[in-house]
């Protein structure tokens, strides 16, 4: 039989991590270590999609390539997916590191007008063009570190005009690519200064005014809420998430990060796709998440940058069959653009195995943002989002800290990063 023509073949990977077999349902329990590794592996790509995955000799038997990439001695894996970012913001908050060192807590900094509210002032003051410029640079940083898709929240506008501005920035950057951004409306990130002490009124405005407009303009896929003691408590969070759902926005939630408030239970009740943080999840919350099929998206850099000693316990979820995904929590208080470091922190601080961390940052993260049909694994029919790492073993992702192991990034079949820099 004559060989078929492929646009691109990546061949001779020392380890080809496919993460295959979990497109319909996320990996749970022991499946979270099932990387589907092919040694001396190859991928053939046509028109941006993967058309063959296998041993190099088998792939080359069937396909001829216009362009080839030699991955000898390297690890090839699905593009990293960051399932939780506060990507769109202006300004920075380096001074808060000293406040945290002196013992100020998250809610304390927020209540004194710092934290999120500081970033809200900076973000409102930035024009849309300025934000696009800032965010494009940030997107490049993510890409050069191997991230090909992110979930990106609004939440630093906290008025309709500026929330729309942020979602438009996210949507525009995603349209232009190469990074894919999945937009989340997080109007319920903090109570804006204009509504201090009037949470209920703000929630009514979100539900009665903003959510319908954002949904009608197709600006967001998800609706999120910062469900926390003294911010948006359970009843308000429920109202926001159910309103979003009624208008077609999928629910996800910041749950049980600082207190055991019942956020995980609420996630199950409203059918959230993902509940995130979960440091203080209760046993009943865990049980209900499992029953409702909610994904636990864990963010190891969040407690690190809040200087907390407590971390989420992935064993709790994995042993109960709740799928675990990972995210960076990229934000002005947790400025982390390197997903490789998220994986290493998941190993060092959460004690996930390197294999679990890789599954959590690829196929399970794809489920967390409802994109598993398109991305998250190297399988026939999926988008060719691929990272080539300058290391011979995936375990090095859970070992080396903070550097950049990325050699190349292929996004939708095109080389967008070469030698660790934008191509
Ligand atoms: Zn967050």
Coordinates of C-alpha atoms and ligand atoms in Angstrom, one line a residue:
X1 CA 0.0 0.0 0.0
X2 CA 1.4 3.5 -0.8
X3 CA 2.3 5.7 2.1
X4 CA 0.0 8.5 3.1
X5 CA 1.3 12.1 3.3
X6 CA 1.5 13.8 6.6
X7 CA 2.3 17.4 7.2
X8 CA 4.5 16.7 10.2
X9 CA 5.9 13.7 11.9
X10 CA 7.5 13.9 15.4
X11 CA 9.6 10.7 15.6
X12 CA 11.9 8.7 17.8
X13 CA 10.7 10.1 21.1
X14 CA 12.4 8.4 24.0
X15 CA 9.1 8.5 25.9
X16 CA 5.9 9.4 24.1
X17 CA 3.3 10.1 26.8
X18 CA -0.1 9.6 25.2
X19 CA -2.4 9.8 28.2
X20 CA -4.8 7.9 26.0
X21 CA -8.1 6.2 26.8
X22 CA -9.6 8.8 29.0
X23 CA -11.4 11.1 26.5
X24 CA -14.9 10.1 27.6
X25 CA -14.2 9.9 31.4
X26 CA -11.3 11.4 33.3
X27 CA -8.7 9.2 34.9
X28 CA -9.5 8.2 38.5
X29 CA -7.7 6.1 41.2
X30 CA -4.9 4.0 39.8
X31 CA -5.8 5.2 36.2
X32 CA -4.1 8.4 37.2
X33 CA -0.7 6.7 36.7
X34 CA -1.7 5.2 33.3
X35 CA 0.4 7.5 31.1
X36 CA 0.2 5.2 28.0
X37 CA 3.9 5.5 27.3
X38 CA 5.2 4.5 23.9
X39 CA 9.0 4.1 23.7
X40 CA 10.6 5.2 20.5
X41 CA 7.3 6.8 19.7
X42 CA 6.0 8.9 16.8
X43 CA 3.0 11.1 16.0
X44 CA 1.8 11.9 12.5
X45 CA -0.1 15.1 12.0
X46 CA -2.4 16.3 9.1
X47 CA -4.2 19.7 9.0
X48 CA -3.5 20.4 12.7
X49 CA -4.9 17.0 13.9
X50 CA -3.2 13.8 15.0
X51 CA -3.8 11.0 12.5
X52 CA -1.5 8.4 13.9
X53 CA 0.3 7.6 17.2
X54 CA 2.6 4.6 17.7
X55 CA 6.1 3.2 17.5
X56 CA 8.2 5.2 15.1
X57 CA 8.8 2.2 12.8
X58 CA 5.0 1.6 12.5
X59 CA 4.2 5.3 11.9
X60 CA 6.9 5.6 9.3
X61 CA 5.7 2.4 7.6
X62 CA 2.4 4.1 6.8
X63 CA 3.3 7.8 6.5
X64 CA 5.6 10.1 4.6
X65 CA 6.2 13.5 6.1
X66 CA 6.7 17.0 4.6
X67 CA 8.4 18.0 7.8
X68 CA 9.9 15.8 10.5
X69 CA 11.0 16.6 14.1
X70 CA 13.6 14.3 15.6
X71 CA 12.8 13.7 19.3
X72 CA 15.7 11.3 20.0
X73 CA 16.4 11.3 23.7
X74 CA 13.4 13.5 24.5
X75 CA 10.1 13.2 26.2
X76 CA 7.0 14.1 24.1
X77 CA 3.7 14.7 25.9
X78 CA 0.3 16.4 25.3
X79 CA 0.5 20.3 25.7
X80 CA 0.0 21.3 29.3
X81 CA -3.5 22.5 30.2
X82 CA -3.7 25.0 33.1
X83 CA -7.2 24.5 34.5
X84 CA -7.3 27.5 36.8
X85 CA -5.9 31.0 36.1
X86 CA -6.7 34.6 36.9
X87 CA -4.9 35.4 33.7
X88 CA -6.3 38.8 32.7
X89 CA -5.1 41.6 35.0
X90 CA -2.9 44.7 35.1
X91 CA -0.4 45.8 37.7
X92 CA 1.5 43.7 40.3
X93 CA 1.5 43.3 44.0
X94 CA 5.1 42.5 45.1
X95 CA 4.7 44.6 48.3
X96 CA 2.3 42.1 49.7
X97 CA 5.0 39.5 50.0
X98 CA 6.4 41.5 52.9
X99 CA 3.0 41.8 54.5
X100 CA 2.5 38.1 54.2
X101 CA 5.9 37.5 55.8
X102 CA 4.8 39.7 58.7
X103 CA 1.8 37.5 59.2
X104 CA -1.0 39.2 57.3
X105 CA -3.6 36.8 56.0
X106 CA -5.4 36.8 52.7
X107 CA -8.7 38.1 54.0
X108 CA -6.9 40.7 56.2
X109 CA -5.0 42.1 53.2
X110 CA -8.3 42.1 51.2
X111 CA -10.2 43.9 53.9
X112 CA -7.6 46.7 54.1
X113 CA -8.1 47.5 50.4
X114 CA -5.2 45.5 49.1
X115 CA -5.2 42.1 47.4
X116 CA -7.8 41.7 44.7
X117 CA -9.1 45.2 45.2
X118 CA -5.7 46.7 44.4
X119 CA -5.7 44.8 41.2
X120 CA -9.2 45.9 40.4
X121 CA -8.1 49.5 40.6
X122 CA -5.1 48.8 38.3
X123 CA -7.2 46.7 35.9
X124 CA -10.0 49.3 35.6
X125 CA -7.5 52.0 34.8
X126 CA -5.9 49.9 32.0
X127 CA -7.4 50.3 28.5
X128 CA -8.4 47.3 26.5
X129 CA -5.4 47.7 24.2
X130 CA -3.1 48.0 27.1
X131 CA -4.5 44.8 28.6
X132 CA -4.2 43.0 25.4
X133 CA -0.5 44.0 25.2
X134 CA 0.1 42.8 28.8
X135 CA -1.8 39.6 28.4
X136 CA -0.2 38.7 25.0
X137 CA 3.2 38.8 26.7
X138 CA 1.9 36.6 29.5
X139 CA 0.4 34.2 27.0
X140 CA 3.9 33.9 25.4
X141 CA 5.4 33.1 28.7
X142 CA 2.9 30.3 29.2
X143 CA 3.5 28.9 25.7
X144 CA 7.3 28.9 26.0
X145 CA 6.9 26.8 29.2
X146 CA 4.7 24.2 27.5
X147 CA 1.2 25.4 28.3
X148 CA -1.1 25.2 25.2
X149 CA -4.5 25.8 26.7
X150 CA -5.7 27.7 29.8
X151 CA -8.9 28.4 31.7
X152 CA -8.9 32.2 32.1
X153 CA -11.1 34.1 34.6
X154 CA -12.3 37.6 34.6
X155 CA -12.8 39.0 38.1
X156 CA -10.6 42.1 38.3
X157 CA -13.2 44.4 36.7
X158 CA -16.1 43.9 39.2
X159 CA -18.3 46.3 37.2
X160 CA -20.1 45.3 34.0
X161 CA -18.0 47.5 31.7
X162 CA -14.7 46.2 33.0
X163 CA -15.8 42.5 33.4
X164 CA -16.9 42.7 29.7
X165 CA -13.5 44.3 28.8
X166 CA -11.6 41.4 30.5
X167 CA -13.7 38.7 28.8
X168 CA -13.3 40.4 25.4
X169 CA -9.5 40.5 26.0
X170 CA -9.5 36.8 26.8
X171 CA -11.7 35.9 23.8
X172 CA -9.7 38.0 21.4
X173 CA -6.4 36.5 22.5
X174 CA -7.8 33.0 22.1
X175 CA -9.1 33.8 18.6
X176 CA -5.7 35.1 17.5
X177 CA -3.8 32.2 19.2
X178 CA -1.7 30.3 19.4
X179 CA -2.6 29.9 23.1
X180 CA -6.2 28.7 23.6
X181 CA -8.0 30.5 26.4
X182 CA -11.3 29.2 27.8
X183 CA -13.2 32.2 29.4
X184 CA -14.8 32.1 32.8
X185 CA -16.9 34.9 34.2
X186 CA -15.8 35.5 37.8
X187 CA -17.8 38.6 38.7
X188 CA -18.2 37.1 42.1
X189 CA -14.4 37.3 42.8
X190 CA -14.7 39.9 45.6
X191 CA -17.3 42.4 46.6
X192 CA -16.4 45.6 44.7
X193 CA -15.6 48.7 46.8
X194 CA -18.9 50.4 45.6
X195 CA -20.8 47.5 47.3
X196 CA -18.9 47.1 50.6
X197 CA -21.3 45.8 53.2
X198 CA -24.0 45.2 50.5
X199 CA -23.2 41.8 49.3
X200 CA -26.8 40.8 48.7
X201 CA -27.4 43.8 46.4
X202 CA -24.3 42.9 44.4
X203 CA -25.4 39.3 44.0
X204 CA -28.8 40.5 42.8
X205 CA -27.1 42.7 40.3
X206 CA -24.8 39.9 39.1
X207 CA -27.8 37.5 38.7
X208 CA -30.4 40.0 37.4
X209 CA -28.2 42.1 35.2
X210 CA -24.7 40.9 34.3
X211 CA -24.9 37.1 33.9
X212 CA -27.7 37.3 31.3
X213 CA -25.8 39.9 29.3
X214 CA -22.5 38.0 29.4
X215 CA -24.3 34.8 28.4
X216 CA -26.2 36.4 25.6
X217 CA -23.0 37.9 24.1
X218 CA -21.3 34.5 24.4
X219 CA -18.4 35.9 26.3
X220 CA -17.8 33.1 28.8
X221 CA -18.0 29.3 28.9
X222 CA -18.0 29.0 32.7
X223 CA -19.4 31.0 35.6
X224 CA -17.3 30.8 38.8
X225 CA -17.7 32.1 42.3
X226 CA -15.2 32.8 45.1
X227 CA -17.2 30.9 47.7
X228 CA -15.5 31.9 51.0
X229 CA -16.4 32.9 54.5
X230 CA -17.0 36.7 54.6
X231 CA -17.0 37.0 50.8
X232 CA -19.7 35.0 48.9
X233 CA -21.1 32.4 51.3
X234 CA -23.1 29.3 50.4
X235 CA -26.5 30.9 49.6
X236 CA -25.1 33.7 47.5
X237 CA -22.8 31.3 45.7
X238 CA -25.7 28.9 45.0
X239 CA -27.7 31.7 43.5
X240 CA -24.9 32.9 41.3
X241 CA -24.0 29.4 40.0
X242 CA -27.6 28.4 39.3
X243 CA -28.3 31.7 37.5
X244 CA -25.3 31.1 35.4
X245 CA -26.4 27.6 34.7
X246 CA -29.8 28.7 33.7
X247 CA -28.2 31.0 31.1
X248 CA -25.9 28.3 29.8
X249 CA -22.7 29.1 31.7
X250 CA -21.2 25.9 33.2
X251 CA -20.6 26.2 37.0
X252 CA -17.2 25.9 38.6
X253 CA -16.3 27.1 42.1
X254 CA -13.5 28.2 44.4
X255 CA -14.4 25.9 47.3
X256 CA -13.2 25.3 50.9
X257 CA -9.9 27.0 50.4
X258 CA -9.6 28.8 53.8
X259 CA -12.5 27.4 55.8
X260 CA -14.7 24.3 55.6
X261 CA -17.7 26.2 54.4
X262 CA -19.5 23.5 52.3
X263 CA -18.2 24.6 48.9
X264 CA -17.6 21.0 47.8
X265 CA -21.2 20.0 48.7
X266 CA -22.5 23.0 46.8
X267 CA -20.4 22.0 43.8
X268 CA -22.1 18.6 43.8
X269 CA -25.5 20.1 44.3
X270 CA -25.3 22.5 41.4
X271 CA -23.5 20.0 39.1
X272 CA -20.3 22.0 38.9
X273 CA -17.8 20.7 36.4
X274 CA -14.9 21.4 38.8
X275 CA -14.4 22.4 42.4
X276 CA -11.0 24.1 43.0
X277 CA -8.6 24.5 46.0
X278 CA -10.4 22.2 48.5
X279 CA -7.9 22.4 51.4
X280 CA -10.7 22.2 53.9
X281 CA -13.1 19.8 52.2
X282 CA -15.3 17.8 54.5
X283 CA -15.8 14.0 54.3
X284 CA -19.4 14.6 53.1
X285 CA -18.2 17.1 50.5
X286 CA -15.8 14.4 49.2
X287 CA -18.6 11.8 49.0
X288 CA -20.9 14.1 47.2
X289 CA -18.3 15.3 44.7
X290 CA -17.7 11.7 43.8
X291 CA -21.4 10.9 43.4
X292 CA -21.9 14.0 41.2
X293 CA -18.8 13.5 39.1
X294 CA -17.2 16.8 40.1
X295 CA -13.5 17.1 39.3
X296 CA -11.1 18.3 42.0
X297 CA -8.8 21.0 40.5
X298 CA -5.9 21.4 42.9
X299 CA -3.6 24.4 43.0
X300 CA -0.4 23.7 44.9
X301 CA 1.1 27.1 44.3
X302 CA -1.8 28.8 46.0
X303 CA -1.1 27.9 49.7
X304 CA 2.6 28.3 48.9
X305 CA 2.2 31.9 47.9
X306 CA -0.2 32.5 50.7
X307 CA 2.5 31.2 53.0
X308 CA 0.1 28.6 54.5
X309 CA 1.3 25.3 55.9
X310 CA -1.7 23.4 54.7
X311 CA -2.1 21.8 51.3
X312 CA -4.9 19.9 49.6
X313 CA -4.6 16.2 50.0
X314 CA -4.8 14.5 46.6
X315 CA -4.8 11.0 48.2
X316 CA -8.1 11.8 49.7
X317 CA -9.5 12.3 46.2
X318 CA -7.6 9.7 44.3
X319 CA -8.4 6.9 46.8
X320 CA -12.1 7.9 46.6
X321 CA -12.2 7.9 42.8
X322 CA -12.6 11.6 42.4
X323 CA -10.5 12.8 39.4
X324 CA -7.8 15.3 40.1
X325 CA -6.7 18.1 37.8
X326 CA -4.0 20.7 38.3
X327 CA -3.9 24.5 37.8
X328 CA -1.4 27.2 38.5
X329 CA -3.8 29.8 40.1
X330 CA -1.8 32.3 38.1
X331 CA -2.8 35.7 39.5
X332 CA -1.2 38.8 41.0
X333 CA -0.8 37.0 44.3
X334 CA 0.4 33.8 42.7
X335 CA 2.4 34.8 39.7
X336 CA 3.3 31.5 38.2
X337 CA 3.5 31.0 34.5
X338 CA 5.5 27.8 34.4
X339 CA 3.3 24.7 34.4
X340 CA 6.4 22.5 34.9
X341 CA 6.8 24.1 38.3
X342 CA 3.1 23.3 39.1
X343 CA 3.8 19.7 38.3
X344 CA 6.9 19.7 40.5
X345 CA 5.0 21.4 43.4
X346 CA 2.3 18.8 43.0
X347 CA 4.9 16.2 43.7
X348 CA 6.9 17.9 46.4
X349 CA 4.1 19.6 48.3
X350 CA 1.0 17.4 47.5
X351 CA 2.9 14.2 47.2
X352 CA 1.3 13.2 43.9
X353 CA 3.5 10.9 41.9
X354 CA 5.0 12.4 38.7
X355 CA 2.7 10.2 36.6
X356 CA -0.4 11.5 38.5
X357 CA 0.8 15.0 38.1
X358 CA 1.2 14.6 34.3
X359 CA -2.3 13.1 34.0
X360 CA -3.7 15.9 36.1
X361 CA -2.1 18.6 34.0
X362 CA -3.2 17.0 30.6
X363 CA -6.2 14.8 30.2
X364 CA -7.9 15.5 33.5
X365 CA -7.3 19.3 33.2
X366 CA -8.9 19.0 29.7
X367 CA -12.0 17.5 31.5
X368 CA -11.9 20.2 34.1
X369 CA -12.4 22.8 31.3
X370 CA -14.7 20.5 29.2
X371 CA -12.3 20.2 26.3
X372 CA -11.4 16.5 26.6
X373 CA -12.9 15.7 23.2
X374 CA -10.4 18.1 21.5
X375 CA -7.2 18.1 23.6
X376 CA -5.5 16.6 26.7
X377 CA -4.1 13.4 25.1
X378 CA -2.1 12.3 22.0
X379 CA -4.7 10.2 20.2
X380 CA -6.0 10.0 16.7
X381 CA -8.5 12.8 15.9
X382 CA -7.4 15.2 18.6
X383 CA -5.8 18.6 18.0
X384 CA -2.0 18.3 17.6
X385 CA -1.0 20.2 20.8
X386 CA 2.3 18.7 21.7
X387 CA 5.2 19.5 24.0
X388 CA 8.7 18.2 23.4
X389 CA 10.9 18.3 26.5
X390 CA 14.6 18.2 26.6
X391 CA 14.7 15.3 29.1
X392 CA 14.7 11.6 28.5
X393 CA 12.2 10.7 31.3
X394 CA 8.9 12.3 32.3
X395 CA 9.8 11.9 36.0
X396 CA 12.2 14.8 35.7
X397 CA 9.1 17.0 35.6
X398 CA 8.4 16.1 39.2
X399 CA 12.1 16.6 40.1
X400 CA 13.6 19.7 38.7
X401 CA 12.3 23.0 40.0
X402 CA 11.6 26.2 38.1
X403 CA 13.7 25.8 35.0
X404 CA 12.4 25.4 31.5
X405 CA 12.7 21.9 30.0
X406 CA 10.7 22.8 26.9
X407 CA 12.5 22.3 23.6
X408 CA 9.5 22.7 21.2
X409 CA 5.8 23.3 21.4
X410 CA 3.5 22.3 18.6
X411 CA 0.1 23.9 18.7
X412 CA -2.6 22.8 16.2
X413 CA 0.1 21.1 14.2
X414 CA 2.3 24.2 13.9
X415 CA 5.7 24.7 15.6
X416 CA 5.1 27.7 17.9
X417 CA 8.1 27.3 20.2
X418 CA 11.6 26.2 19.2
X419 CA 14.6 25.9 21.5
X420 CA 12.4 27.1 24.3
X421 CA 11.6 30.5 22.6
X422 CA 8.7 31.7 20.4
X423 CA 9.3 30.4 16.8
Ligands
LIG1 ZN1 -8.6 31.3 41.8

